[in-house]
CSV table of C-alpha atoms in Angstrom, one decimal:
chain,number,residue,atom,x,y,z
K,20,MET,CA,26.2,93.0,35.4
K,21,VAL,CA,25.8,96.1,33.8
K,22,SER,CA,22.1,97.9,33.2
K,23,ASN,CA,21.3,99.5,30.2
K,24,LYS,CA,18.0,100.7,31.9
K,25,LYS,CA,17.4,104.8,32.2
K,26,GLU,CA,17.6,105.4,35.9
K,27,ARG,CA,17.8,108.8,37.8
K,28,SER,CA,21.5,109.9,38.6
K,29,LEU,CA,22.9,111.8,41.1
K,30,VAL,CA,26.3,113.8,40.7
K,31,VAL,CA,28.0,115.2,44.0
K,32,ILE,CA,30.6,117.9,43.7
K,33,GLU,CA,32.6,118.7,46.9
K,34,LEU,CA,34.2,122.2,47.1
K,35,ALA,CA,37.2,121.1,49.1
K,36,GLY,CA,38.6,123.4,51.8
K,37,GLY,CA,35.7,125.5,53.0
K,38,ASN,CA,34.0,127.9,50.1
K,39,ASP,CA,33.3,131.1,51.4
K,40,ALA,CA,29.5,131.2,51.2
K,41,LEU,CA,29.4,135.2,51.7
K,42,ASN,CA,31.5,135.6,48.6
K,43,THR,CA,29.6,133.2,46.9
K,44,VAL,CA,25.8,134.4,47.3
K,45,ILE,CA,26.3,138.0,48.1
K,46,PRO,CA,23.9,140.4,50.5
K,47,TYR,CA,25.2,143.1,48.2
K,48,ASN,CA,22.4,145.4,49.8
K,49,ASN,CA,23.4,145.1,53.2
K,50,GLY,CA,26.0,147.8,54.5
K,51,LEU,CA,27.4,145.0,57.3
K,52,TYR,CA,28.8,142.9,54.4
K,53,TYR,CA,30.9,145.8,53.1
K,54,ASP,CA,32.0,147.2,56.9
K,55,PHE,CA,32.9,143.6,57.7
K,56,ARG,CA,35.2,142.9,54.6
K,57,PRO,CA,36.9,145.8,53.5
K,58,GLY,CA,39.8,143.8,52.2
K,59,ILE,CA,37.6,141.0,50.2
K,60,ALA,CA,34.0,142.5,49.5
K,61,ILE,CA,32.8,141.9,46.0
K,62,PRO,CA,31.8,145.3,44.6
K,63,GLN,CA,27.9,146.0,44.5
K,64,GLU,CA,28.1,147.1,40.6
K,65,ASP,CA,29.9,143.7,39.9
K,66,VAL,CA,27.6,141.6,41.6
K,67,LEU,CA,25.2,139.1,39.3
K,68,ARG,CA,21.9,139.9,41.1
K,69,ILE,CA,19.1,137.7,41.4
K,70,ASP,CA,16.9,139.5,43.5
K,71,GLY,CA,16.8,142.8,45.5
K,72,GLU,CA,19.3,141.8,48.1
K,73,LEU,CA,21.3,138.8,47.1
K,74,GLY,CA,23.3,138.0,43.7
K,75,PHE,CA,26.5,135.6,42.7
K,76,ASN,CA,29.8,136.0,42.5
K,77,PRO,CA,30.8,137.9,39.2
K,78,ASN,CA,32.9,134.9,38.1
K,79,MET,CA,30.0,132.6,38.4
K,80,SER,CA,28.0,133.5,35.1
K,81,PRO,CA,27.3,130.3,34.1
K,82,VAL,CA,25.7,129.2,37.4
K,83,LYS,CA,23.6,132.5,36.9
K,84,ASP,CA,22.6,131.1,33.7
K,85,LEU,CA,21.1,127.8,35.3
K,86,TRP,CA,19.5,130.3,37.9
K,87,ASP,CA,17.6,132.1,35.0
K,88,GLN,CA,16.2,129.0,33.6
K,89,GLY,CA,14.8,127.8,36.9
K,90,LYS,CA,17.1,124.9,37.1
K,91,LEU,CA,19.2,126.1,40.3
K,92,ALA,CA,18.0,125.9,43.8
K,93,VAL,CA,20.3,127.8,46.4
K,94,ILE,CA,20.3,126.6,50.0
K,95,ASN,CA,21.5,129.2,52.3
K,96,GLY,CA,22.7,129.0,55.5
K,97,ILE,CA,23.3,125.2,55.7
K,98,GLY,CA,25.3,123.3,58.3
K,99,TYR,CA,25.1,121.5,61.4
K,100,PRO,CA,24.7,121.9,65.3
K,101,ALA,CA,27.8,122.7,67.0
K,102,PRO,CA,29.9,123.3,63.9
K,103,ASN,CA,33.8,122.2,63.8
K,104,ARG,CA,36.2,124.3,61.9
K,105,SER,CA,38.4,121.4,61.2
K,106,HIS,CA,38.5,120.6,57.7
K,107,PHE,CA,39.0,116.6,58.8
K,108,ARG,CA,36.2,116.7,61.2
K,109,SER,CA,33.7,118.7,59.4
K,110,ARG,CA,34.1,116.8,56.1
K,111,ASP,CA,33.8,113.3,58.1
K,112,VAL,CA,30.4,115.1,59.6
K,113,TRP,CA,29.1,116.0,56.1
K,114,TYR,CA,30.5,112.3,54.4
K,115,THR,CA,28.9,110.1,57.1
K,116,ALA,CA,25.8,112.4,58.1
K,117,GLU,CA,26.7,111.8,61.7
K,118,PRO,CA,27.5,115.2,63.7
K,119,GLU,CA,27.4,113.8,67.1
K,120,SER,CA,29.6,110.7,66.6
K,121,ILE,CA,32.4,109.2,64.4
K,122,GLY,CA,30.2,107.5,61.8
K,123,SER,CA,30.9,104.2,60.3
K,124,GLN,CA,29.7,104.3,56.8
K,125,GLY,CA,29.3,107.1,54.3
K,126,TRP,CA,25.7,108.3,53.4
K,127,LEU,CA,26.3,107.8,49.5
K,128,GLY,CA,27.7,104.4,50.4
K,129,ALA,CA,24.8,103.6,52.2
K,130,ALA,CA,22.4,104.9,49.4
K,131,LEU,CA,24.5,102.7,47.1
K,132,ARG,CA,23.9,99.5,49.2
K,133,ASP,CA,20.3,100.5,49.2
K,134,LEU,CA,20.2,101.1,45.6
K,135,ASP,CA,22.0,98.0,44.8
K,136,PRO,CA,21.5,95.5,47.7
K,137,ALA,CA,23.0,92.4,46.0
K,138,ALA,CA,25.9,94.4,44.7
K,139,GLU,CA,25.0,93.1,41.2
K,140,ASN,CA,26.6,95.9,39.2
K,141,VAL,CA,30.2,97.1,40.4
K,142,LEU,CA,29.8,100.5,38.8
K,143,THR,CA,26.6,101.5,40.6
K,144,GLY,CA,29.1,104.3,42.1
K,145,ILE,CA,32.1,106.0,41.1
K,146,ASN,CA,34.5,108.4,42.4
K,147,ILE,CA,36.1,110.7,39.9
K,148,GLY,CA,39.6,111.2,41.1
K,149,ARG,CA,42.4,109.6,43.4
K,150,GLY,CA,41.2,107.9,46.6
K,151,LEU,CA,37.9,106.8,47.8
K,152,PRO,CA,36.4,109.7,49.5
K,153,ARG,CA,34.5,108.4,53.0
K,154,ALA,CA,31.2,109.4,51.7
K,155,LEU,CA,31.0,106.4,49.3
K,156,ILE,CA,32.3,104.0,52.0
K,157,CYS,CA,30.1,101.4,53.2
K,158,LYS,CA,31.0,97.5,54.0
K,159,GLY,CA,30.0,95.3,51.2
K,160,VAL,CA,29.5,98.1,48.5
K,161,PRO,CA,32.0,98.4,45.6
K,162,VAL,CA,33.0,101.8,44.3
K,163,ALA,CA,35.1,102.4,41.3
K,164,SER,CA,37.7,105.5,41.8
K,165,VAL,CA,38.8,106.7,38.4
K,166,GLY,CA,41.5,109.3,37.6
K,167,ASN,CA,41.4,108.8,33.9
K,168,LEU,CA,39.0,106.8,32.3
K,169,GLU,CA,41.1,105.8,29.1
K,170,THR,CA,43.9,104.6,31.6
K,171,TYR,CA,42.0,103.4,34.4
K,172,GLY,CA,42.6,100.2,36.0
K,173,LEU,CA,44.5,98.6,39.1
K,174,LEU,CA,47.9,97.4,38.5
K,175,PRO,CA,47.4,97.8,34.7
K,176,ASP,CA,50.9,96.9,33.9
K,177,ILE,CA,50.3,93.3,35.1
K,178,ASN,CA,48.6,91.3,32.3
K,179,ASP,CA,48.0,88.0,33.9
K,180,GLU,CA,44.9,88.2,35.9
K,181,THR,CA,45.9,85.7,38.8
K,182,VAL,CA,48.8,87.5,39.4
K,183,ARG,CA,46.8,91.0,39.5
K,184,LEU,CA,44.5,89.4,41.9
K,185,ASN,CA,47.3,88.3,44.1
K,186,ALA,CA,48.9,91.4,44.1
K,187,LEU,CA,45.5,93.1,45.1
K,188,ASP,CA,45.0,90.8,48.0
K,189,ALA,CA,48.6,91.8,49.2
K,190,LEU,CA,47.8,95.5,48.8
K,191,GLY,CA,44.7,95.0,50.9
K,192,ARG,CA,46.6,93.4,53.7
K,193,LEU,CA,48.6,96.2,53.8
K,194,TYR,CA,45.8,98.0,55.4
K,195,GLY,CA,45.3,95.4,57.9
K,196,PRO,CA,43.3,92.1,58.3
K,197,ALA,CA,39.9,91.7,56.5
K,198,GLY,CA,38.4,90.3,59.3
K,199,GLY,CA,39.5,93.5,61.3
K,200,LYS,CA,36.9,96.4,62.5
K,201,ASP,CA,38.2,99.1,60.1
K,202,VAL,CA,35.7,99.6,57.5
K,203,VAL,CA,38.0,101.4,55.4
K,204,ALA,CA,40.3,98.5,55.2
K,205,GLN,CA,37.7,95.8,54.7
K,206,VAL,CA,36.4,98.1,51.8
K,207,LEU,CA,39.9,97.9,50.2
K,208,SER,CA,40.6,94.4,51.0
K,209,GLN,CA,37.2,92.9,49.6
K,210,ASN,CA,36.5,95.4,46.5
K,211,GLY,CA,39.9,94.2,44.4
K,212,SER,CA,38.3,91.6,41.9
K,213,GLN,CA,35.1,93.8,41.6
K,214,ALA,CA,37.5,96.8,40.8
K,215,LEU,CA,39.3,94.7,38.1
K,216,VAL,CA,36.0,93.9,36.6
K,217,GLY,CA,34.8,97.5,36.7
K,218,ALA,CA,38.0,98.9,35.2
K,219,ASP,CA,37.6,96.6,32.0
K,220,ILE,CA,33.9,98.1,31.9
K,221,LEU,CA,34.9,101.6,32.1
K,222,ARG,CA,37.6,101.6,29.7
K,223,THR,CA,34.8,101.1,27.0
K,224,ALA,CA,32.9,104.2,27.9
K,225,PRO,CA,34.8,107.0,26.0
K,226,GLU,CA,34.6,105.1,22.7
K,227,LYS,CA,30.9,104.8,23.1
K,228,TYR,CA,30.7,108.6,23.8
K,229,SER,CA,30.6,111.6,21.3
K,230,SER,CA,29.4,115.2,22.0
K,231,THR,CA,29.5,118.7,20.6
K,232,ILE,CA,30.5,120.2,24.0
K,233,GLU,CA,33.9,121.5,24.3
K,234,TYR,CA,34.6,121.0,28.1
K,235,ALA,CA,37.1,123.7,29.6
K,236,ASP,CA,40.6,122.3,30.2
K,237,ASN,CA,40.7,122.5,34.0
K,238,PRO,CA,40.5,119.3,36.3
K,239,ILE,CA,36.9,119.5,37.6
K,240,ALA,CA,35.6,119.9,34.0
K,241,GLN,CA,37.6,117.1,32.4
K,242,GLY,CA,36.3,115.1,35.8
K,243,LEU,CA,32.6,116.1,34.8
K,244,LYS,CA,33.3,115.0,31.3
K,245,SER,CA,34.2,111.5,32.4
K,246,VAL,CA,30.8,111.6,34.3
K,247,ALA,CA,29.0,112.3,30.8
K,248,GLN,CA,30.9,109.8,29.4
K,249,VAL,CA,30.0,107.1,31.8
K,250,MET,CA,26.4,108.1,32.0
K,251,CYS,CA,26.0,108.2,28.3
K,252,ALA,CA,27.6,104.8,27.9
K,253,GLY,CA,24.4,103.4,29.9
K,254,LEU,CA,26.6,101.3,32.6
K,255,GLY,CA,23.9,101.6,35.2
K,256,THR,CA,25.7,104.0,37.6
K,257,ARG,CA,23.5,105.9,39.7
K,258,ILE,CA,25.8,107.9,41.9
K,259,PHE,CA,29.1,109.9,40.9
K,260,PHE,CA,31.3,111.9,43.1
K,261,ALA,CA,34.0,114.7,42.4
K,262,GLN,CA,36.0,117.1,44.0
K,263,HIS,CA,37.4,120.3,43.1
K,264,GLY,CA,39.8,122.9,45.2
K,265,SER,CA,41.3,123.9,47.6
K,266,PHE,CA,38.9,126.6,48.8
K,267,ASP,CA,41.0,127.2,51.9
K,268,THR,CA,41.0,131.1,50.9
K,269,HIS,CA,43.0,132.3,54.1
K,270,SER,CA,44.8,134.8,51.8
K,271,ASN,CA,44.8,136.0,48.0
K,272,GLU,CA,41.0,135.4,48.1
K,273,LEU,CA,40.0,137.7,45.6
K,274,LEU,CA,42.0,136.2,42.9
K,275,SER,CA,42.3,132.4,44.0
K,276,HIS,CA,38.2,132.3,45.1
K,277,ALA,CA,37.6,133.8,41.4
K,278,LYS,CA,39.6,131.1,39.6
K,279,LEU,CA,38.1,128.5,41.6
K,280,TRP,CA,34.4,129.7,40.8
K,281,GLN,CA,35.3,130.4,37.3
K,282,ASP,CA,36.4,126.6,37.0
K,283,VAL,CA,33.4,124.9,38.6
K,284,SER,CA,31.0,127.2,36.9
K,285,ARG,CA,32.1,126.7,33.4
K,286,ALA,CA,32.7,123.0,34.3
K,287,THR,CA,29.2,122.6,35.8
K,288,SER,CA,27.8,124.6,32.4
K,289,ASP,CA,29.5,122.1,30.1
K,290,LEU,CA,28.2,119.1,32.0
K,291,THR,CA,24.5,120.3,32.1
K,292,ALA,CA,24.9,121.2,28.2
K,293,ASP,CA,26.2,117.7,27.6
K,294,LEU,CA,23.4,116.2,29.2
K,295,GLU,CA,20.8,118.4,27.7
K,296,GLU,CA,22.4,117.4,24.3
K,297,HIS,CA,22.1,113.8,25.2
K,298,GLY,CA,18.5,113.9,26.8
K,299,LEU,CA,19.9,113.0,30.5
K,300,MET,CA,19.1,116.5,32.1
K,301,ASP,CA,15.9,115.8,33.4
K,302,ASP,CA,17.2,112.7,34.8
K,303,THR,CA,20.1,114.0,36.7
K,304,LEU,CA,20.4,115.7,39.7
K,305,ILE,CA,23.9,117.8,40.8
K,306,LEU,CA,24.6,118.6,44.2
K,307,ILE,CA,27.5,121.0,45.2
K,308,TRP,CA,28.4,121.4,48.8
K,309,SER,CA,31.6,122.5,51.1
K,310,GLU,CA,32.3,121.2,54.6
K,311,PHE,CA,31.8,124.8,55.8
K,312,GLY,CA,31.6,128.5,55.3
K,313,ARG,CA,34.1,131.2,56.5
K,314,ARG,CA,34.2,134.0,58.8
K,315,ILE,CA,32.3,137.1,58.4
K,316,HIS,CA,35.1,139.6,59.1
K,317,ASP,CA,38.1,139.4,56.7
K,318,ASN,CA,41.5,139.3,57.7
K,319,GLY,CA,43.0,141.7,55.2
K,320,THR,CA,43.4,139.3,52.2
K,321,GLY,CA,41.1,136.5,52.8
K,322,CYS,CA,39.1,134.8,55.6
K,323,ASP,CA,39.4,131.7,58.1
K,324,HIS,CA,37.4,128.9,58.8
K,325,GLY,CA,33.6,129.5,59.8
K,326,SER,CA,30.3,128.1,59.4
K,327,GLY,CA,26.8,128.8,57.9
K,328,GLY,CA,27.8,127.7,54.2
K,329,VAL,CA,25.8,127.6,51.1
K,330,ALA,CA,24.9,124.6,48.7
K,331,PHE,CA,23.7,124.1,45.3
K,332,VAL,CA,21.1,121.6,43.8
K,333,LEU,CA,20.4,121.9,40.2
K,334,GLY,CA,18.9,119.8,37.2
K,335,GLY,CA,16.2,119.7,34.7
K,336,SER,CA,13.7,118.4,37.8
K,337,VAL,CA,14.8,121.0,40.0
K,338,GLN,CA,12.3,123.8,41.4
K,339,GLY,CA,14.7,126.7,41.2
K,340,GLY,CA,14.8,129.3,43.8
K,341,LEU,CA,16.1,130.2,47.5
K,342,TYR,CA,15.9,127.7,50.2
K,343,GLY,CA,16.9,128.3,53.5
K,344,GLY,CA,17.1,131.8,55.1
K,345,PHE,CA,20.1,133.8,54.5
K,346,PRO,CA,21.8,134.2,57.7
K,347,SER,CA,21.9,137.3,59.3
K,348,LEU,CA,24.8,139.8,59.6
K,349,GLU,CA,23.9,141.5,62.6
K,350,GLU,CA,26.4,141.1,65.4
K,351,LYS,CA,23.9,139.5,67.9
K,352,ASP,CA,22.9,137.0,65.5
K,353,GLN,CA,26.4,135.8,65.0
K,354,VAL,CA,28.0,132.7,66.4
K,355,GLU,CA,31.4,133.5,67.7
K,356,GLY,CA,32.2,135.8,64.3
K,357,ASP,CA,30.5,133.2,62.2
K,358,LEU,CA,27.3,133.0,60.5
K,359,ALA,CA,24.3,131.1,62.1
K,360,PHE,CA,23.5,128.0,60.1
K,361,ASN,CA,19.5,127.9,59.5
K,362,ASN,CA,19.0,124.5,58.0
K,363,ASP,CA,20.7,121.2,59.0
K,364,PHE,CA,22.5,119.5,55.9
K,365,ARG,CA,20.7,116.3,56.3
K,366,SER,CA,17.5,117.9,55.3
K,367,THR,CA,19.1,118.3,52.0
K,368,TYR,CA,20.3,114.7,52.1
K,369,ALA,CA,16.8,113.6,53.0
K,370,THR,CA,15.4,115.3,50.2
K,371,ILE,CA,17.5,113.9,47.8
K,372,LEU,CA,17.5,110.2,48.9
K,373,ASP,CA,13.7,110.3,49.3
K,374,LYS,CA,12.4,112.6,46.3
K,375,TRP,CA,15.1,111.9,44.1
K,376,LEU,CA,16.4,108.4,44.5
K,377,GLY,CA,13.5,106.8,46.2
K,378,LEU,CA,15.3,105.6,49.2
K,379,ASP,CA,14.2,105.6,53.1
K,380,PRO,CA,16.3,108.5,54.2
K,381,ASP,CA,16.1,108.3,57.8
K,382,PRO,CA,18.5,105.3,58.5
K,383,ILE,CA,20.9,106.9,56.1
K,384,VAL,CA,21.1,110.6,57.8
K,385,ASN,CA,20.4,109.2,61.1
K,386,GLY,CA,17.0,110.6,61.8
K,387,GLN,CA,14.1,112.5,60.3
K,388,PHE,CA,14.4,115.8,59.0
K,389,GLU,CA,12.4,118.3,57.2
K,390,GLN,CA,12.8,118.1,53.4
K,391,PHE,CA,12.5,120.9,50.9
K,392,ASP,CA,10.3,121.2,48.1
K,393,LEU,CA,13.1,121.4,45.4
K,394,ILE,CA,12.5,118.5,43.3
K,395,LYS,CA,9.5,119.1,40.8
K,396,LYS,CA,6.6,116.2,41.0
């Protein structure tokens, strides 16, 4: 069943690979930043200043515009206790909100379950891209994963629906028996028929959409255009997930990081302009995050895996500003050469779940965490 009711939406954008927080929100007035990063520091005169101490990377002009409009919250020093520098483990921590153990469900999957407990709408959650990120996985929760809206579908060349269902069942069995303990396998096994229903509905979204916004010609911008198309079609989708990267800038950072943020900034600006045009900006919240930050010291042309990252929350209902203390660069305050995180990422999750989606956050984030006042009442 598809709902036409206008409800709040959440768009989550993952900067996969470990975004360099120090070259994203830059302490341009701190000499230690330039001492520790002689090879990759952003010149002070190029920084897009937001106050007397901090500024954005010069390739983030569209993001700076959102800041100037009061629609952007910058969450500094975000992370979790005993940070792990492994991409796989750290992403899993963020996906499941379980730093201490291996989580059994994704935080967004659990949110989808609570938003639509009877799974009445197979499109309540959508991943824009290939595969199904663990953040969206929860037993009994259907999630559509969309590469291209206009060609979306599972086994689209098989016209007979019975044959397609049998083929999907066979594919599900490749991942193990549906009755097994592997949650991912169960999701793949159970959701085939729902995915087919979702595919038929989603293919109608582009034809219902019109906009004056010309999205940039890059993958994340085109992905966010798909978000806008689905949102404007009124299909009842509440949570969208997209990824861009890789932000794993061990080398050649000045060029690669600049291009990555040019793409993300322009894509985010295109989406917000589209939402404004369609009267959806006040009902949409966008979270941008990465699994960890990077080392304080550069390695010559880049920097390695670290901690103490930065996240962004933006939208028409956001109370813009700085949240979370900016981590100290003093060596006595560093953690093995990393920025020390100042706030647990689950505080941001709890804020979004409670104050935006109206859900009980504690079971989803596995505890009680202080919330930010970043959403207007």
